[in-house]
XYZ file of C-alpha atoms in Angstrom:
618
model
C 14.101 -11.277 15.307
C 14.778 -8.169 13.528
C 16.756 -5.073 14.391
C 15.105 -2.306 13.447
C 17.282 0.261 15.384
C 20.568 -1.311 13.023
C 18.266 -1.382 9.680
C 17.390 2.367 10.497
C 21.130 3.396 11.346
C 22.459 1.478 8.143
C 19.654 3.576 5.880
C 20.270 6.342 7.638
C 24.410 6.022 6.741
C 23.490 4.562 3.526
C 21.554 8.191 2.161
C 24.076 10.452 3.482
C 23.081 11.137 7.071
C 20.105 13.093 8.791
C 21.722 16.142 7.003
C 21.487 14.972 3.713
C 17.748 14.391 3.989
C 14.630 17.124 2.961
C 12.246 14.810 3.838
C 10.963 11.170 4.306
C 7.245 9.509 4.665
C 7.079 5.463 4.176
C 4.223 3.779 2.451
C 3.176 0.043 2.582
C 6.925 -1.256 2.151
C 9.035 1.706 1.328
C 11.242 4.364 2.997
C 10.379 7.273 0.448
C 13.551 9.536 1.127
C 13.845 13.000 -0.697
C 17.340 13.653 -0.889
C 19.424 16.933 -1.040
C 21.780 15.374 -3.122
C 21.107 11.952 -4.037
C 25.022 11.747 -4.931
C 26.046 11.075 -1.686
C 23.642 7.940 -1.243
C 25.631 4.757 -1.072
C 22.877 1.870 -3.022
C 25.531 -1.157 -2.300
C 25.945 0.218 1.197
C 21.871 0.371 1.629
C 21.293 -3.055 0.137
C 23.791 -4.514 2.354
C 21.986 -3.517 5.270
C 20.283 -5.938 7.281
C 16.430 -5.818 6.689
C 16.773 -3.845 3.271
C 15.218 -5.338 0.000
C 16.569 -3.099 -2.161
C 16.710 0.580 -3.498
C 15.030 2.452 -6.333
C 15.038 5.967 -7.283
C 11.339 7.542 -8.819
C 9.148 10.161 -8.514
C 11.767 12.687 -7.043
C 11.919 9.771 -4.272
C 15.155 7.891 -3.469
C 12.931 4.644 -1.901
C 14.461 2.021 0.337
C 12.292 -0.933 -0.040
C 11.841 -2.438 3.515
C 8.701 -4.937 3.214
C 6.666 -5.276 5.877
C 8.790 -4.033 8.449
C 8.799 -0.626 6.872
C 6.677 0.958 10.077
C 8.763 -0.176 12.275
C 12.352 0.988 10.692
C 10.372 4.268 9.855
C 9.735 4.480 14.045
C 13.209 3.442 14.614
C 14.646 6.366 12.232
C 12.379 8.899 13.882
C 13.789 8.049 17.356
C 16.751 8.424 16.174
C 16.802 11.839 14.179
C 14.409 14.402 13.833
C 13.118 13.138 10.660
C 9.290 12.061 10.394
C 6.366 13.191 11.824
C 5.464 16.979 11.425
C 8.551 17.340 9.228
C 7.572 14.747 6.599
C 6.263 15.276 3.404
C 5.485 18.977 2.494
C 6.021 21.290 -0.120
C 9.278 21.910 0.706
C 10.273 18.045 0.611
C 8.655 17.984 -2.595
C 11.724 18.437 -6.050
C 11.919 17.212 -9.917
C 9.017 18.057 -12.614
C 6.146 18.492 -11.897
C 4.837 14.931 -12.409
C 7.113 13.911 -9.986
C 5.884 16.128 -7.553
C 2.265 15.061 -7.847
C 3.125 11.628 -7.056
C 5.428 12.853 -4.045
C 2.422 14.794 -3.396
C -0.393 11.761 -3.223
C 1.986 9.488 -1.613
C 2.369 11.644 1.184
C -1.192 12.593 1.655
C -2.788 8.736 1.032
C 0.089 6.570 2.822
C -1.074 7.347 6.149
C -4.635 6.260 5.802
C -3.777 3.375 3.070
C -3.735 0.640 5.918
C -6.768 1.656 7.166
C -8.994 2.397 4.341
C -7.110 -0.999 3.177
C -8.389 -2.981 6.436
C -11.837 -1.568 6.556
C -12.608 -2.132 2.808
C -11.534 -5.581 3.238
C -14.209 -5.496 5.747
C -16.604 -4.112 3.919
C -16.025 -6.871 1.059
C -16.478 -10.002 3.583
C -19.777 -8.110 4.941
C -20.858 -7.887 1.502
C -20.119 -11.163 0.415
C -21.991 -12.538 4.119
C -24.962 -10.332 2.528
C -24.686 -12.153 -0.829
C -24.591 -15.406 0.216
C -26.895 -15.131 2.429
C -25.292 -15.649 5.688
C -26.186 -12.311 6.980
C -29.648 -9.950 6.882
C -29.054 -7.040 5.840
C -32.365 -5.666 7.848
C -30.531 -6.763 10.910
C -28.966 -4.486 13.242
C -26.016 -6.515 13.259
C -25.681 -5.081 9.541
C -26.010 -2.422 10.477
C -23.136 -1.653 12.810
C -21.022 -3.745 10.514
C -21.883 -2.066 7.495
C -21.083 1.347 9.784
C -17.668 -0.034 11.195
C -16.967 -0.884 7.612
C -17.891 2.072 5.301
C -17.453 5.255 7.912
C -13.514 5.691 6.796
C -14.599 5.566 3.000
C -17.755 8.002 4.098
C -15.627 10.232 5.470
C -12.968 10.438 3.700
C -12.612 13.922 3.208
C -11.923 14.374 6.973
C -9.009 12.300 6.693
C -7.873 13.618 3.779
C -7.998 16.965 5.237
C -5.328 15.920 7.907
C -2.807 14.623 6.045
C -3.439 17.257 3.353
C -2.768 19.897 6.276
C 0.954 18.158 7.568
C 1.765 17.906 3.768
C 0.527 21.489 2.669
C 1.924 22.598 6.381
C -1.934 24.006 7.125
C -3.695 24.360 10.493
C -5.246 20.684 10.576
C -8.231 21.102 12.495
C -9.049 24.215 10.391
C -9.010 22.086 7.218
C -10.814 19.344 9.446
C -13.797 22.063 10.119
C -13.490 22.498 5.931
C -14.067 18.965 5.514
C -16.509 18.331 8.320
C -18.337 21.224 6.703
C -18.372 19.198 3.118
C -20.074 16.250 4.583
C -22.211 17.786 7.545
C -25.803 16.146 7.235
C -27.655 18.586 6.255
C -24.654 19.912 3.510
C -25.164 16.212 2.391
C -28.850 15.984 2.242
C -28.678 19.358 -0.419
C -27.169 16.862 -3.056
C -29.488 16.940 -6.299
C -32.191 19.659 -4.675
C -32.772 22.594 -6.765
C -32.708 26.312 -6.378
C -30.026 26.117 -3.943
C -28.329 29.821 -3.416
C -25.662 31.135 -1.420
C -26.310 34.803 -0.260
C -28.280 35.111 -4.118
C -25.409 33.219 -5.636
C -26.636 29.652 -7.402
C -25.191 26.977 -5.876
C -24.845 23.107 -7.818
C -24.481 21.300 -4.724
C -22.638 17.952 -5.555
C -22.000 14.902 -2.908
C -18.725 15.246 -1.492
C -18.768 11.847 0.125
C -15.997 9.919 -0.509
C -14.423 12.569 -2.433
C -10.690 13.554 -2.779
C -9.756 16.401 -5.053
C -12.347 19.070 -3.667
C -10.524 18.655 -0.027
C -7.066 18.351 -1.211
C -7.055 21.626 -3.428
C -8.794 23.737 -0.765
C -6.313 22.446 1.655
C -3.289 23.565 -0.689
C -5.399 27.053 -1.414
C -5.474 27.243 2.627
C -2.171 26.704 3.185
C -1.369 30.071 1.636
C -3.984 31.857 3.024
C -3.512 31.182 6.355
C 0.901 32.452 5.792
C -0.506 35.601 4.559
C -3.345 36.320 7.096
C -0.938 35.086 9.794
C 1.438 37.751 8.582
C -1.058 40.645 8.089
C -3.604 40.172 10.688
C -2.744 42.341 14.274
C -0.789 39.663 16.528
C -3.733 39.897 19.320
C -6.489 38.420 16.906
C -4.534 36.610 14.239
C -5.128 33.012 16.046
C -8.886 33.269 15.700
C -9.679 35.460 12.883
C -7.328 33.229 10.543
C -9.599 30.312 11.024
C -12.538 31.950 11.048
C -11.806 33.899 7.838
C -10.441 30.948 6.101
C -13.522 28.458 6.665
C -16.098 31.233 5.896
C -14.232 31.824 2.250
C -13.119 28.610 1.723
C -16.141 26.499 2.281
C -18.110 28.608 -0.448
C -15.560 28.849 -2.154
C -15.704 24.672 -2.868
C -19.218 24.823 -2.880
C -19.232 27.315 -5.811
C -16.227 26.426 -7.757
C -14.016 23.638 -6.975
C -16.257 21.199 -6.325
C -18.488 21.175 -9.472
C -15.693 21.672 -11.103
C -13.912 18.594 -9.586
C -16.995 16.686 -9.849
C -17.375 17.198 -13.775
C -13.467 15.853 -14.133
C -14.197 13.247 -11.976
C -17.700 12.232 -13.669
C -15.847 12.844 -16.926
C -12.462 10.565 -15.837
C -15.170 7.894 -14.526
C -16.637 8.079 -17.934
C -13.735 7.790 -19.904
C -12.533 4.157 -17.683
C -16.319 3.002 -17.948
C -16.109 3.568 -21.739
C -12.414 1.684 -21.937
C -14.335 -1.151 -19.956
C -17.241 -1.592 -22.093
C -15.942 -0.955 -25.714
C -12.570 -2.506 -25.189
C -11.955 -4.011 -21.408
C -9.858 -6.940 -22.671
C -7.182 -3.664 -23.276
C -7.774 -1.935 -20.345
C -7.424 -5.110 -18.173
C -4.367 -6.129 -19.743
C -2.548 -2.598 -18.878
C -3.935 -2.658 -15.477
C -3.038 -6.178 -15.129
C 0.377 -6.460 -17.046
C 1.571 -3.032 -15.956
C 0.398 -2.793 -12.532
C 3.679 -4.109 -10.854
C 6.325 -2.253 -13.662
C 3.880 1.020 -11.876
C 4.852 0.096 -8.186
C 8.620 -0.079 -9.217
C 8.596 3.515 -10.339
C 6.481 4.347 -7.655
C 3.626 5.741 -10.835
C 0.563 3.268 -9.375
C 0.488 6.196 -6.905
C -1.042 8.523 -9.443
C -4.026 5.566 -10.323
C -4.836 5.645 -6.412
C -7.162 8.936 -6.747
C -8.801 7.152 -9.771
C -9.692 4.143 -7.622
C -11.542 6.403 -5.119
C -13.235 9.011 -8.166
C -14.712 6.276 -10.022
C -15.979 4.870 -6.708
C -17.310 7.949 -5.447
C -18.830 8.619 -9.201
C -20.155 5.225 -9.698
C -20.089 2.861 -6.582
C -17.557 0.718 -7.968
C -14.299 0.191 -9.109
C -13.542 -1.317 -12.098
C -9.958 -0.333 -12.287
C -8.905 -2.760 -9.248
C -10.176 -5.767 -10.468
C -7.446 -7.013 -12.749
C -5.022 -5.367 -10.315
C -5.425 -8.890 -8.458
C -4.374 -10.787 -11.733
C -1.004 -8.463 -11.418
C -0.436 -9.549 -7.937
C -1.089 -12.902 -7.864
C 0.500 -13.293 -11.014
C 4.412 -12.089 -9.520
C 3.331 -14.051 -6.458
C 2.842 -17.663 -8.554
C 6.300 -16.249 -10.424
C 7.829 -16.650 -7.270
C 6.327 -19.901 -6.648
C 7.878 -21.424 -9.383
C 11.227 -20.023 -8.727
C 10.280 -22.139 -5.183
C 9.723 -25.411 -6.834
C 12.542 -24.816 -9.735
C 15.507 -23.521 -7.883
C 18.388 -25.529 -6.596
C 19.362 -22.753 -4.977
C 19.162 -23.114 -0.804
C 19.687 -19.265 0.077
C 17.096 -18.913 -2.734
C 14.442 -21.046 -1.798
C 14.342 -19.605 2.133
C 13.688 -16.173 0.086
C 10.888 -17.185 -1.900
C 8.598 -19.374 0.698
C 7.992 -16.203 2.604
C 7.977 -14.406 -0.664
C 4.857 -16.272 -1.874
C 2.889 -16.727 1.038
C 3.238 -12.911 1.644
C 2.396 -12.010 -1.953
C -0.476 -14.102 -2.240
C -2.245 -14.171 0.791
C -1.505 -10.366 1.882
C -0.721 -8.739 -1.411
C 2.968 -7.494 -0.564
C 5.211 -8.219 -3.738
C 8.015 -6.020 -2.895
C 10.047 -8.997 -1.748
C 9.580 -11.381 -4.352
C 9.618 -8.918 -6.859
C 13.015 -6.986 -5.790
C 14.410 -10.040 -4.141
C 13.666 -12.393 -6.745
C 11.978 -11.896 -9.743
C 13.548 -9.068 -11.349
C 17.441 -9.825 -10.392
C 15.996 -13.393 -12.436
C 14.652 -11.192 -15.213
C 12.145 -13.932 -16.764
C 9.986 -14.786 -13.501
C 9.349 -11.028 -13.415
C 8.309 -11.078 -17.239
C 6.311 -14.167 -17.097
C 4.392 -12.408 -14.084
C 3.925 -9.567 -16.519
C 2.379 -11.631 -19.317
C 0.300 -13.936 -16.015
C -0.986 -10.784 -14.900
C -1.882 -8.958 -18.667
C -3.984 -12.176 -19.843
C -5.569 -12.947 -16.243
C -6.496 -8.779 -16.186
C -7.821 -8.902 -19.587
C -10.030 -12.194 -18.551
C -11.121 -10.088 -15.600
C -12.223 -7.218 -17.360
C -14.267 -8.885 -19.881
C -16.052 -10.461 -17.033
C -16.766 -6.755 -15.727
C -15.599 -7.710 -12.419
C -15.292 -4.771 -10.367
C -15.184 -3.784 -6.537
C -17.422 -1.819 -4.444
C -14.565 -0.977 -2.036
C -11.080 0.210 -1.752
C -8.800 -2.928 -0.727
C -5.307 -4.302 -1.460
C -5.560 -6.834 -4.038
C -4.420 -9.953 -2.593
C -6.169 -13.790 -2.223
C -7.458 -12.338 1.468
C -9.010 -9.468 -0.142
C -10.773 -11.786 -3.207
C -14.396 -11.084 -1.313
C -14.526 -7.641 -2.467
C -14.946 -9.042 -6.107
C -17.414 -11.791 -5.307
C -20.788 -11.304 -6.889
C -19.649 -8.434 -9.014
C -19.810 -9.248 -12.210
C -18.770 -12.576 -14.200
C -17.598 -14.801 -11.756
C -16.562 -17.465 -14.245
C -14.600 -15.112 -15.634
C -12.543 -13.501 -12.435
C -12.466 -17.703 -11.775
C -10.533 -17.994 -15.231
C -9.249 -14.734 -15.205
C -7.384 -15.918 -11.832
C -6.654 -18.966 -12.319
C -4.811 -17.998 -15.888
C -2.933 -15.173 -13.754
C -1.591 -17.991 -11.491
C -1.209 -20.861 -13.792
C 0.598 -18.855 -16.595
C 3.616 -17.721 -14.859
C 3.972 -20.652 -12.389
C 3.896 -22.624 -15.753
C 6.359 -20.694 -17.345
C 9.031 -20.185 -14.710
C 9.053 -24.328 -14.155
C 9.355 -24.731 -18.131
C 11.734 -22.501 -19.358
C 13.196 -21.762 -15.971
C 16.186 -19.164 -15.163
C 19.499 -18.892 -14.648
C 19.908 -20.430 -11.338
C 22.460 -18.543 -8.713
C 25.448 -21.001 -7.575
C 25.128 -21.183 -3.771
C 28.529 -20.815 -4.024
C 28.825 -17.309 -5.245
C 26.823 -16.083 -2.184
C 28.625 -14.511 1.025
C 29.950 -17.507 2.269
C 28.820 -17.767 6.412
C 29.939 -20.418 8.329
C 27.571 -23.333 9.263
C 29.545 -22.925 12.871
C 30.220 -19.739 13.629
C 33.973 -19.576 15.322
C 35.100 -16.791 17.390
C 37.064 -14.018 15.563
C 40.178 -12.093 16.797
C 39.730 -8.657 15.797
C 42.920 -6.464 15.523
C 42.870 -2.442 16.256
C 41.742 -0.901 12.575
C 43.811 2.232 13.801
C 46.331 3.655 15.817
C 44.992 5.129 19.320
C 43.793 4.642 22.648
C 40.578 2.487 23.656
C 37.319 3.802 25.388
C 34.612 1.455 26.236
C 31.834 2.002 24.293
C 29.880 3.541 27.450
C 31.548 6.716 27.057
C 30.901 7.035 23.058
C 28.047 10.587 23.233
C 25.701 8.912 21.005
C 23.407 6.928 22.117
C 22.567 4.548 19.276
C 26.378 3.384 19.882
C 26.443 3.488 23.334
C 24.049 1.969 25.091
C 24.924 -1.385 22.477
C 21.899 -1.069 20.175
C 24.038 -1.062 17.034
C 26.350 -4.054 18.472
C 28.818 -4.433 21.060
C 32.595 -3.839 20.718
C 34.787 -0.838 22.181
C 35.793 2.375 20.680
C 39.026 4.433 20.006
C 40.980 7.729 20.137
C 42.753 7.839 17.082
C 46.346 9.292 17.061
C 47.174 8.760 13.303
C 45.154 9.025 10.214
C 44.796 5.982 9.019
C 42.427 2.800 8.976
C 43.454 -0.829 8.527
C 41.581 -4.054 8.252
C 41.535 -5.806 11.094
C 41.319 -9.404 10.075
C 41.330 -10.939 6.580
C 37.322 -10.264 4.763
C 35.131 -8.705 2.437
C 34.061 -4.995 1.896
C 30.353 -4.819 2.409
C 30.083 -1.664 2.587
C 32.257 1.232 1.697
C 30.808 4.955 2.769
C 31.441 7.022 -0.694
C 31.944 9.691 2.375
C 34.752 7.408 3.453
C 33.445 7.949 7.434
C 32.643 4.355 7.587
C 33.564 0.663 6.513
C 31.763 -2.640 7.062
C 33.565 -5.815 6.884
C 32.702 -9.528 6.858
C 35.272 -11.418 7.929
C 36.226 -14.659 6.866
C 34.692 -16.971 9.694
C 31.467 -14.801 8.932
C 32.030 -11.641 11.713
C 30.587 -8.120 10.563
C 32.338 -5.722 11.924
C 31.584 -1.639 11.333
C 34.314 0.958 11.536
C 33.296 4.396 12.269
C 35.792 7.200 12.024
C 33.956 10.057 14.295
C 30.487 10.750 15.055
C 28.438 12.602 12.561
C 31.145 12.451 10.043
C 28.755 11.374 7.094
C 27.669 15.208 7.347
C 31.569 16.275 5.868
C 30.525 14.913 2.827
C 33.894 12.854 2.205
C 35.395 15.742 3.265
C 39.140 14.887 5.138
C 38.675 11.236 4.067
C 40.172 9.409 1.138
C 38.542 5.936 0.399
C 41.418 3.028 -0.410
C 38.599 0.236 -1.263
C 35.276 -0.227 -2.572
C 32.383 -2.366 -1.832
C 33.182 -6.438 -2.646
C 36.622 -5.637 -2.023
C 38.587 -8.542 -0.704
C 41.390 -7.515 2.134
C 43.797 -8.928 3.845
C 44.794 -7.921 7.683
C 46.747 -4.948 7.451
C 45.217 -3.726 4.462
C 44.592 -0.074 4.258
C 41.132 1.228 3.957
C 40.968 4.552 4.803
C 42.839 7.312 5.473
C 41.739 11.073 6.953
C 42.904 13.773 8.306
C 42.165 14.153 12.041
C 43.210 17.182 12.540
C 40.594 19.317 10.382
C 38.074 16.822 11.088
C 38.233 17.924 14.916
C 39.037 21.414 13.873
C 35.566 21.252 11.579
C 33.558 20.550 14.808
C 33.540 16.551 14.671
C 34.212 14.193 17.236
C 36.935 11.892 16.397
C 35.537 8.750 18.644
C 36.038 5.818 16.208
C 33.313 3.068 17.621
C 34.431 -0.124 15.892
C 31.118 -2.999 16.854
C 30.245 -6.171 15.647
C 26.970 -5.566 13.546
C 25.458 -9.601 13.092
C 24.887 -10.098 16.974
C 22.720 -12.889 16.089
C 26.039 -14.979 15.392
C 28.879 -13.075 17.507
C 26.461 -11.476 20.736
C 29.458 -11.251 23.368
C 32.597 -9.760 22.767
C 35.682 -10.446 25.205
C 39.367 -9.916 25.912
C 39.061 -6.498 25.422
C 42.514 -3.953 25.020
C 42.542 -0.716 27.081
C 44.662 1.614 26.796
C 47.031 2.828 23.826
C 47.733 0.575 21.471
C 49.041 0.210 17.387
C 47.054 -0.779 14.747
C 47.274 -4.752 14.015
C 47.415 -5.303 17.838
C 44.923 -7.103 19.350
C 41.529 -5.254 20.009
C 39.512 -7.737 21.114
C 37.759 -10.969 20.449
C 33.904 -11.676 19.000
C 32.175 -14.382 20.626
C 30.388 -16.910 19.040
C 26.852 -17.796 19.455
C 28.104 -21.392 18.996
C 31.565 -21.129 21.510
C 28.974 -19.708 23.961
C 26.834 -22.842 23.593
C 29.389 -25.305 23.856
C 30.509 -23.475 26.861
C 27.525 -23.625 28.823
């Protein structure tokens, strides 16, 4: 089972410490960290890490690519720090050009609801497609409530919108809630198309703002000012009311008048402009959706196509964009699959089964792609040139959706009965074949099981000598939590009385701190062990340490590692503690014969346990 608390703590190391962080949101499979200084990020350290894919930096974003997980090590970093929730996101988290602060910007504000107006627009595709053929009536009341469940998120979008817009703007939410409810109140709604509409004299074009996204999101930002300034104005007694008050009775005309017919002639005029691509030439726009879709997600740039999704929906009813979307992903997913059938590769193959059931019954592609595809270089390609032919297919069919879902084969109702359904058929079927095809032919360079981190198929138990010179604690009296109550792996800790650190038994370097605070070793009988010289350490910056090694490093016992100076470390403010744990308790869970006590480097610390001496003892 996987350890979230350890994944979060190793990410957390790997980007430079708590300190080192502006601000972090996750999305469907990503930690999106924006870093103060993205020097002091340690990638080899980060991809070493239990539970991490791999790392990318986009967007202003230095992204950790979890997979599914990613909730749960975002939960586990937020227990830990103070990182997350009402800190996340904002315009202060926000760095880089200002492209790359727009797609910062619609990350933050859609990745919250993405799951859920995922989930219920795959709902609203299977209701559809029980409407179509025929296995529901939609005069029943059983429709009804379906088609409510279904479509209210999408409905109301703007109210949702309006919240996340608030934590990333840093507004009052339920003030820009009342904006939005305001936008889509009944009898606002039932104003759509009437004429001679006027607002105290003033004509008024009232446009639907149902489903719409730019209208809430600018008069969010726009009330994120106004409030700091009539916050810092207004007489303290009144302030708390009066802003509110003030900002929904300007703001609310204020969209009606301006922003939103403005916003819904871009929109109509964006909507146009993909229609026209689709009908004059939709073999070309369905090859760059479908061939470029995935190279998008890399960079993290398919964020700034996921407001087009929802305008040409809003605008038209459907989405013709998403359509060949599903040729992209299914194409990387039957990559993947042939990497399955053609490698000889054992460590390789237990990657890619998950890797293809997950990217083509659920849509996630992060781990074949990161984990498999691109290190290969010509699965990921012939997933590119699966997904540009099956998209182009697609579009000439003029498939399209009538609601917002994650392409993946569980999602394929929300195409059914929309358009050419030979042609998604072939479309789909040339998206799979074409890759798998090509993968199996002309195949890949294959990795030599060999070259991987060789672990023991019996794990033995591991004497692990004192890394430095000192006196033992147990790990009970370490004052941080995540070491002492055992979450991050049992072992002891030590005083150190020199400045020095040594390895402890013969292994690799798996991960060397650029900050120098910290080393993790794999030992030669398969042991992980982590050395960390003080608590909070990372936040010196490499400060007092000098790093002897680098990561893939091989050391003997003895071997030095690091060394520091303890003195103006504990003169900075820093606790000199050195926890040294073993970090794969799945293989070593008990450790025993524990030192106390002083004691001199290369003596003997203690000794990991083996899941496997454990076994044969009972």
């Amino acid at each position: 089972m996987a350890d979230h608390a350890k994944t979060a703590a190793g990410v957390l190391a790997g980007v430079g410490g708590e300190s080192n962080v502006q601000s972090l949101v996750h999305c469907a499979t990503r930690l999106r960290f924006v870093l103060k200084d993205e020097g002091k990020a340690d990638a080899a350290a980060i991809r070493a890490t239990p539970g991490v894919i791999t790392t990318a930096q986009a967007g202003g974003q230095y992204q950790v690519v979890i997979g599914n997980d990613v909730p749960d090590v975002y939960a586990a970093i937020q227990s830990q720090t103070t990182l997350g929730g009402d800190a996340e996101g904002g315009e202060s988290g926000a760095k880089g050009n200002l492209f790359n602060r727009f797609i910062t910007m619609i990350s933050s504000i859609f990745t919250p609801i993405l799951w859920a107006l995922a989930g219920t627009g795959l709902l609203k595709a299977f209701v559809a497609a029980a409407v179509t053929f025929g296995w529901l009536d939609a005069t029943s009341t059983t429709y009804t409530i379906l088609n409510a469940l279904s479509d209210a998120l999408i409905n109301f979008l703007p109210l949702a919108l309006a919240i996340t817009a608030a934590r990333y703007f840093k507004a009052s939410e339920f003030t820009s809630f009342a904006v939005a409810g305001a936008l889509v109140y009944p009898t606002i709604t039932a104003l759509n198309g009437q004429p001679d509409i006027t607002f105290f004299g003033i004509p008024v074009t009232m446009v639907s703002y149902v489903s719409s996204v730019i209208p809430v999101i600018i008069i969010v930002w726009l009330q994120s000012y106004a409030e700091r300034f009539l916050l810092k104005v207004l007489p303290g007694a009144v302030r708390r009311f009066l802003t509110p008050m003030i900002v929904v009775l300007v703001a609310v005309p204020l969209v009606f008048l301006v922003i939103g017919p403005i916003s819904s002639l871009v929109g109509g005029g964006l909507a146009a402009g993909i229609g026209w691509v689709f009908q004059t030439l939709p073999w070309l726009g369905g090859a760059i959706m479908g061939g470029l879709w995935q190279v998008f997600v890399i960079f993290g740039l398919h964020w700034g196509l996921v407001p087009l999704f929802q305008l040409e929906y809003q605008t038209t009813g459907q989405i013709l964009l998403l359509g060949p979307v599903f040729a992209a992903v299914l194409a990387q997913a039957a990559a993947v699959a042939g990497v399955l059938v053609r490698t000889r590769n054992k460590n390789l193959r237990s990657l890619a089964a998950p890797a293809t059931l997950s990217g083509f019954l659920a849509g996630i592609t992060e781990p074949a792609i990161y984990g498999i595809n691109l290190p290969l270089k010509r699965p990921f390609a012939f997933g590119v040139v699966g997904g540009a032919l099956g998209g182009a297919l697609i579009a000439m069919g003029g498939v399209f959706s009538k609601a917002f879902v994650v392409p993946s084969g569980l999602a394929l109702p929300a195409l059914l009965g929309n358009g050419n359904m030979l042609m998604l058929g072939i479309g789909l079927l040339v998206a799979i074949a074409v890759p798998f095809v090509l993968v199996v032919v002309f195949g890949f360079t294959d990795p030599v099981d060999a070259a991987a981190p060789a672990t023991p198929a019996v794990a033995t138990d591991t004497v692990v000598l004192s890394p430095v010179d000192g006196t033992v604690v147990p790990l009970t009296e370490v004052p941080d939590a995540a070491f002492a109550d055992g979450s991050l792996g049992k072992g002891v800790a030590i005083r150190p009385t020199s400045g020095a650190v040594y390895a402890p038994f013969d292994a690799t370097v798996v991960a060397a701190f650029p900050t120098g605070h910290a080393i993790g070793l794999r030992g030669v009988d398969g042991v992980e062990l982590l050395i960390h010289v003080g608590l909070d350490t990372v936040k010196l910056g490499g400060e007092h340490f000098t790093l002897k090694v680098q990561s893939g490093t091989e050391v003997k016992a003895g071997d030095l590692l690091v060394e520091f100076d303890g003195d103006a470390i504990e003169k900075a403010g820093y606790d000199l503690i050195t926890p040294v744990i073993v970090t794969n308790g799945d293989l070593y869970p008990d450790v025993s014969d524990v030192a106390s006590g002083p004691l001199s480097h290369g003596e003997t610390l203690f000794r990991a346990i083996s899941v496997d001496s454990l076994s044969t003892a009972r």
